[in-house]
Coordinates of C-alpha atoms in Angstrom, one line a residue:
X1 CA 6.9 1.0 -33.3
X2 CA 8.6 -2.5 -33.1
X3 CA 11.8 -1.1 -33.9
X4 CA 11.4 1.7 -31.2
X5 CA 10.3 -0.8 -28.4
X6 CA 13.7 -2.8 -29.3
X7 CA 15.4 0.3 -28.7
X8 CA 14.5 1.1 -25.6
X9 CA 14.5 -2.2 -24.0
X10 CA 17.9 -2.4 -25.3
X11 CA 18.7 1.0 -23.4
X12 CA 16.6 -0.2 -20.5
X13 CA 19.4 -3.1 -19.8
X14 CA 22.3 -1.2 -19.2
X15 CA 20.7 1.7 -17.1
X16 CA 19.3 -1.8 -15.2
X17 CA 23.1 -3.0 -14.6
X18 CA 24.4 0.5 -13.8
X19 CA 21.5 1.1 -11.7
X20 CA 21.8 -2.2 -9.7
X21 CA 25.4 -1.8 -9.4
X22 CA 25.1 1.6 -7.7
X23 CA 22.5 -0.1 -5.2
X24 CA 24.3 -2.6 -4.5
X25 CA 27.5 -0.6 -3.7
X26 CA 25.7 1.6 -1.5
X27 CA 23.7 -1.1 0.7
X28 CA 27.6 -2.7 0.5
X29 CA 29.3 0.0 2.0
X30 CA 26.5 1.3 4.3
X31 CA 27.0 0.9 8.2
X32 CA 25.0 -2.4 10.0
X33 CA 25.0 -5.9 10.0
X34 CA 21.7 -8.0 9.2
X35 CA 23.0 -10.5 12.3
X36 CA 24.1 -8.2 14.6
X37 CA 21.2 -9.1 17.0
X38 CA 22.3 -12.8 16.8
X39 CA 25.9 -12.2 17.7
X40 CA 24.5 -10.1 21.1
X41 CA 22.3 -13.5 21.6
X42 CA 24.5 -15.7 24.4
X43 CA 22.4 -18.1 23.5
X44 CA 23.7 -18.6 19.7
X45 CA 27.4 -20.3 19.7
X46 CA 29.8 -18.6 17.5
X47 CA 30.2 -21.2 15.1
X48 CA 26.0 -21.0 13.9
X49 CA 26.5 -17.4 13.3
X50 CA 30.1 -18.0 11.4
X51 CA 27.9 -20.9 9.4
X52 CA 25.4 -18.1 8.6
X53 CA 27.6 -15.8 7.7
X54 CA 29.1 -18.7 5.4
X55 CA 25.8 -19.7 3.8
X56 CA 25.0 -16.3 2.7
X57 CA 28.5 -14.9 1.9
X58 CA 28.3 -12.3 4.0
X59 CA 32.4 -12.7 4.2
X60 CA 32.7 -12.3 0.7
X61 CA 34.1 -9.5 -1.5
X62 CA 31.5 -7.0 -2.7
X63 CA 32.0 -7.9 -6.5
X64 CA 31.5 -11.9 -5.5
X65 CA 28.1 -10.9 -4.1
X66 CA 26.7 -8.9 -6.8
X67 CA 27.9 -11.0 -9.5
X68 CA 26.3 -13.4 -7.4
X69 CA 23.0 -11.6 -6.4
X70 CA 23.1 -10.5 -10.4
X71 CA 22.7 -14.3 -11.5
X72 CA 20.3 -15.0 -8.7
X73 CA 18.0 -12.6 -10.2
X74 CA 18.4 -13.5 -13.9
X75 CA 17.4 -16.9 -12.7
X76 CA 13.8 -15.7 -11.3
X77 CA 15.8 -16.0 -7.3
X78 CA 15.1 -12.2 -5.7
X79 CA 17.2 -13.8 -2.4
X80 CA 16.5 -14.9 1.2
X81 CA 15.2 -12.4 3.4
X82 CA 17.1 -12.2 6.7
X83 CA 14.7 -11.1 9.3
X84 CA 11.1 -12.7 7.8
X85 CA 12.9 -16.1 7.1
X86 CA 11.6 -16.5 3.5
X87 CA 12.1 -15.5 0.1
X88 CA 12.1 -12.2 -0.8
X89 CA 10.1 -12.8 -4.3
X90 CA 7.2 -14.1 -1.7
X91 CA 7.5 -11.3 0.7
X92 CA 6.8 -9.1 -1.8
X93 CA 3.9 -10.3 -3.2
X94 CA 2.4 -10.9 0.1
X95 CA 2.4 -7.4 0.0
X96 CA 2.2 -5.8 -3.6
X97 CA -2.4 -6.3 -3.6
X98 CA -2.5 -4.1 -0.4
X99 CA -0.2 -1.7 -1.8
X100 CA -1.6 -1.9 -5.6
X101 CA -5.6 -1.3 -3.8
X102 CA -4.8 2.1 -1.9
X103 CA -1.7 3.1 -4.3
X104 CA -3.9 2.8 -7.2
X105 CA -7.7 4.0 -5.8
X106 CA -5.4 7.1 -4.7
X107 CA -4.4 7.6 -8.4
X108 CA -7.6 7.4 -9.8
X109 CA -9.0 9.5 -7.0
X110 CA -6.0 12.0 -8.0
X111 CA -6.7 11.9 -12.1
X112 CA -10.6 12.6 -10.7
X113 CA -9.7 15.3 -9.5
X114 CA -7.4 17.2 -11.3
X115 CA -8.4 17.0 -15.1
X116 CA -12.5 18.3 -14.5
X117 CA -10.8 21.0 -12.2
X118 CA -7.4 22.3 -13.9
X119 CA -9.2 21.9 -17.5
X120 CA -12.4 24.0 -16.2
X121 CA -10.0 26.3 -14.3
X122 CA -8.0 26.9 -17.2
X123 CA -11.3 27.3 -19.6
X124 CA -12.3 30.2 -16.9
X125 CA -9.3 31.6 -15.9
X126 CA -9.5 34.3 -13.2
X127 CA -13.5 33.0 -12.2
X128 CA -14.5 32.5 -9.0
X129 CA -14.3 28.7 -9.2
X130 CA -10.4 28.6 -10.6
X131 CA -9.7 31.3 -7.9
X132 CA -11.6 29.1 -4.9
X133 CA -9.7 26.0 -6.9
X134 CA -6.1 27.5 -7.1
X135 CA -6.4 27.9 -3.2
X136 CA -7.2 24.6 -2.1
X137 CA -4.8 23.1 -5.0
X138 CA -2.0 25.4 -2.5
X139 CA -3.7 24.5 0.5
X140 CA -3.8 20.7 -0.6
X141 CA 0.1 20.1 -1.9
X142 CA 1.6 22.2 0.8
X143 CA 0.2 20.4 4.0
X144 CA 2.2 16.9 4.1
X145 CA 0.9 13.7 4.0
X146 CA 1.4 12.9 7.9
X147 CA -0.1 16.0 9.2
X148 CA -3.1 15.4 6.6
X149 CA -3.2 11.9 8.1
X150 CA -2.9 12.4 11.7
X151 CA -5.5 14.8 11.3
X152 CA -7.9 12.4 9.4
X153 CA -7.2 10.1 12.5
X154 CA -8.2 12.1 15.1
X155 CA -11.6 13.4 13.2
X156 CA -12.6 10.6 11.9
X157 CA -11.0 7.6 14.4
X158 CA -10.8 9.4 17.7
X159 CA -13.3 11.9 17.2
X160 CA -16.3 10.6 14.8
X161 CA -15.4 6.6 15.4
X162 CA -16.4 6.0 12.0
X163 CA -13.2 4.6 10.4
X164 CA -10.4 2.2 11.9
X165 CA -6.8 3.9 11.9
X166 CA -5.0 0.5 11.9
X167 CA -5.0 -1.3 8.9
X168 CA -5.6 -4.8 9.0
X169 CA -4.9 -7.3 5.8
X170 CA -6.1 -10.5 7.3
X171 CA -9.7 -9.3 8.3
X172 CA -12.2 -12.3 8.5
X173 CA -15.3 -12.8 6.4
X174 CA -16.4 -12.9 2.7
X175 CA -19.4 -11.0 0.9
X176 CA -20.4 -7.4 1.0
X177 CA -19.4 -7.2 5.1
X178 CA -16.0 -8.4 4.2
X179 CA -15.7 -5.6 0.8
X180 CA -17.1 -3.0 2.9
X181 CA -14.9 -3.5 6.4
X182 CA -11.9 -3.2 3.9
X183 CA -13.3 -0.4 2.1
X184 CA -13.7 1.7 5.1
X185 CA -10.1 1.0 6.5
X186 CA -8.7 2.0 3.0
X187 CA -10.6 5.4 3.2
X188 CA -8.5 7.4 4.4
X189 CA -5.2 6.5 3.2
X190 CA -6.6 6.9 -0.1
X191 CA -8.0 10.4 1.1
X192 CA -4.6 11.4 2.2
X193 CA -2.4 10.3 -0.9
X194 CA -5.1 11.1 -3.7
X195 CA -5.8 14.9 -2.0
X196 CA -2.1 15.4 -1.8
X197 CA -1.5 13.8 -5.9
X198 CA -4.5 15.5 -6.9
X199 CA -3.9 19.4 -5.6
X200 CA -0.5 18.9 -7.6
X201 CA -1.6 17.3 -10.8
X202 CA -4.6 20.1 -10.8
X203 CA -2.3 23.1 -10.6
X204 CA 0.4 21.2 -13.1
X205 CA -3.8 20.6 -16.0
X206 CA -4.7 23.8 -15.4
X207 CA -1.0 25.7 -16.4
X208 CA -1.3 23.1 -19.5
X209 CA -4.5 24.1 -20.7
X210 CA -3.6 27.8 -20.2
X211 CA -0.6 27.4 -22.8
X212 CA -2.7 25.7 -25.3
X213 CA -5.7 27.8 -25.4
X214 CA -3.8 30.8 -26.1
X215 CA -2.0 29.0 -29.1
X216 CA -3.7 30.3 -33.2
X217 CA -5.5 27.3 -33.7
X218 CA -7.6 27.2 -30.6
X219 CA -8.6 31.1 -32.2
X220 CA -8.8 29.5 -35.4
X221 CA -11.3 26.9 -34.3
X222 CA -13.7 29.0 -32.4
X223 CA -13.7 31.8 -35.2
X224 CA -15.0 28.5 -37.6
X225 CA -18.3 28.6 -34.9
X226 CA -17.3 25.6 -32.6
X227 CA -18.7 25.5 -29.3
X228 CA -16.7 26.4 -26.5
X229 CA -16.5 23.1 -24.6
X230 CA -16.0 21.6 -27.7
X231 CA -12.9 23.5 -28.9
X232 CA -11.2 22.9 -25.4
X233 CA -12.3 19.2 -25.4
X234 CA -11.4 18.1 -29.1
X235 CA -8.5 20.7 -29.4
X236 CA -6.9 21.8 -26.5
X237 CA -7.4 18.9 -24.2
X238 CA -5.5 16.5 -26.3
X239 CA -2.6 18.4 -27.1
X240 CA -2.3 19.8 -23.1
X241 CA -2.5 16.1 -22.0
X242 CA 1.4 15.6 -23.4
X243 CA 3.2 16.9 -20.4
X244 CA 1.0 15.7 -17.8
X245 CA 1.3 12.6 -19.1
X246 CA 4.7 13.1 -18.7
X247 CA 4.2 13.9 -14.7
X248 CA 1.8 11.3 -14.6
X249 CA 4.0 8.7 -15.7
X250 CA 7.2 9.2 -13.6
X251 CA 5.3 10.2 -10.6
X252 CA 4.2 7.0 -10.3
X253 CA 7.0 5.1 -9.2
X254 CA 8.0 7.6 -6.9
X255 CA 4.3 7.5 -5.5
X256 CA 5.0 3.5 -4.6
X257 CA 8.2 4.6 -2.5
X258 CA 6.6 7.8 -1.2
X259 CA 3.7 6.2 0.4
X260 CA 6.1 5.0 2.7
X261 CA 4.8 7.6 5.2
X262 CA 1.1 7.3 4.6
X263 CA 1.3 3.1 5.1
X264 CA 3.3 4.2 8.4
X265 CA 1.1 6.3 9.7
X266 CA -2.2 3.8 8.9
X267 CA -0.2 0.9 9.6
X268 CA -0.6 -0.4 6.0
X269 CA 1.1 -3.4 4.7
X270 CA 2.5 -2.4 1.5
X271 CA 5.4 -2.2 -0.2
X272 CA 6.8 1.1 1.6
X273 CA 6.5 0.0 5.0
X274 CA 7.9 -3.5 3.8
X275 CA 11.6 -1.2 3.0
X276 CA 11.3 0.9 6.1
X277 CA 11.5 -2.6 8.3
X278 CA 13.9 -3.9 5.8
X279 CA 15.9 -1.5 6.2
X280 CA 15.6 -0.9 9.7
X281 CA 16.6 -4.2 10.3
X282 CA 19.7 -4.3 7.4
X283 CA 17.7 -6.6 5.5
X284 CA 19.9 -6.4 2.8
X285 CA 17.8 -8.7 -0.1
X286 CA 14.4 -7.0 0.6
X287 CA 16.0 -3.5 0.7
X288 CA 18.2 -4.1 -2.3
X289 CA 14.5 -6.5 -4.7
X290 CA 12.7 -3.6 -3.5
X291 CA 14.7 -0.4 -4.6
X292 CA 15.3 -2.6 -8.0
X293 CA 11.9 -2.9 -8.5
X294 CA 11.2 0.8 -8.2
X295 CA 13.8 1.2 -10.5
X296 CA 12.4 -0.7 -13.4
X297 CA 9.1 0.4 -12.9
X298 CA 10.4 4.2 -13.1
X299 CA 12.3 3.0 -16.7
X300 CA 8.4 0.7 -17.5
X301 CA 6.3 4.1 -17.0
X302 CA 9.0 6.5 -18.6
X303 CA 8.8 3.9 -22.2
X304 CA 4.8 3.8 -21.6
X305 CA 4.2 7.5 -21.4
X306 CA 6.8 7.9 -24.8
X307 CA 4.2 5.4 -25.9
X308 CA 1.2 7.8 -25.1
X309 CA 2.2 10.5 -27.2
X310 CA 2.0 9.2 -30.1
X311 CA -1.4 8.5 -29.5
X312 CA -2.1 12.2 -28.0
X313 CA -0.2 13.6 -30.7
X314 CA -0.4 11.8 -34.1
X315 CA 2.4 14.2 -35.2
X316 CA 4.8 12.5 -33.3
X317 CA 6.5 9.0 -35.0
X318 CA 9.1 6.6 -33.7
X319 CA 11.9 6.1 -36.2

């Protein structure tokens, strides 16, 4: 296992560089200039903004600036943000809890959903409950998250007036009021990105199961007098868990820069709407510490869920 991890972190580094050298020609070359406000100011003399522009090496070739960015971050510096007026690394944190609360109760409210349903549907194919289950699994992944949100809004904010629409991170208080004023803003968010996760993963569990439990061994171990429930829970289960781990595991990442929408529509402050502005605004350090971050975290899950297999499958060794 020790020899495997080495491996891969010393895959991980390259596809890092290459992947950091694509962003960074892209931002590079794309249209925009993070002071272009400043230079329509009459207000700010041409020399300030040429000083600017001098401080950060704007003027610079493109391979200065990377090499240059590429050093900064080895040395723990994620760069200056342009717009917000301080460093990126503490922009980001500022807003990674918010995004880690409803990003991750979302997950959990996805996994909750999906395994009891797609293992049970798949146990009864055809029933009732896995035809009542496959139709809301459609109905649930094919309705996007800002219709399923705007609609949340107007039964449950405009409507009802049970829940707030605009999500607020510096709410005053402490105790069970405070825990509960943020729980209830952090509803439906969650609601909208763990429906949306959870019809997916459910149809993705139940097509596992269903290749499984038709395999010889699954016969096998019912024709020794096992119980039902316990030959899909010790036998099937296990081995059907492999490729949704798989999903799992890389949709993650992409979950962190596809809530983008969903913390626009409730206003959250998280990581997504933190690019949007960032790059709105040519915010060239927080657009550039952000997508590298996704980046890493997509190579982090992809070595953790090679990691899980092993576990699911004992079959399976690293060499």
């Amino acid at each position: 296992m020790g020899h495997y991890l080495l491996r891969r972190l010393a895959i991980a580094v390259p596809s890092l560089l290459g992947i950091s050298v694509v962003l960074f020609t892209v931002l590079a070359l794309a249209p925009g200039d993070p002071f272009a406000e400043m230079a329509l100011n009459p207000n700010v003399p041409p020399e300030v903004q040429a000083n600017l522009r001098k401080q950060f090496g704007l003027d610079d070739p493109g391979w200065q600036r990377y090499f240059r960015w590429l050093a900064a971050m080895f040395r723990g510096d994620w760069g200056f943000s342009f717009i917000s007026r301080v460093d990126v690394d503490v922009l980001i944190m500022q807003r990674v809890p918010v995004t880690l609360a409803v990003i991750g109760a979302s997950q959990l409210l996805a996994l909750m959903i999906a395994l009891p349903v797609g293992i049970y549907s798949a146990a009864r194919p055809y029933s009732l409950f896995d035809r009542i289950a496959s139709t809301l699994a459609f109905v649930g992944f094919s309705l996007p998250t800002f219709f399923t949100g705007l609609l949340l809004i107007l039964l449950f904010s405009i409507k009802l007036d049970w829940l707030p629409f605009v999500y607020r991170a510096d709410i005053p208080g402490t105790g069970w009021p405070w825990l509960w004023a943020h729980v209830k803003q952090a509803l439906m968010p969650v609601l909208v990105l763990g429906l949306f996760q959870g019809a997916s993963w459910t149809r993705y569990v139940r097509s596992a199961v269903l290749d499984v439990i038709r395999l010889d061994y699954v016969t096998t171990a019912r024709s020794k007098g096992l119980r039902e429930w316990a030959v899909v829970m010790k036998h099937v289960v296990r081995n059907a868990m492999i490729p949704v781990v798989t999903l799992v595991m890389l949709t993650l990442p992409a979950v962190f820069g596809g809530a983008i929408v969903t913390e626009q529509i409730f206003r959250v402050p998280g990581i997504g709407s933190l690019l949007i502005d960032a790059i709105l605004r040519n915010d060239t350090p927080v657009v550039m510490a952000v997508a590298f971050v996704f980046s890493i975290l997509v190579i982090l899950f992809n070595l953790i869920a090679d990691l899980l297999y092993a576990w699911l499958d004992p079959r399976i060794s690293y060499r």
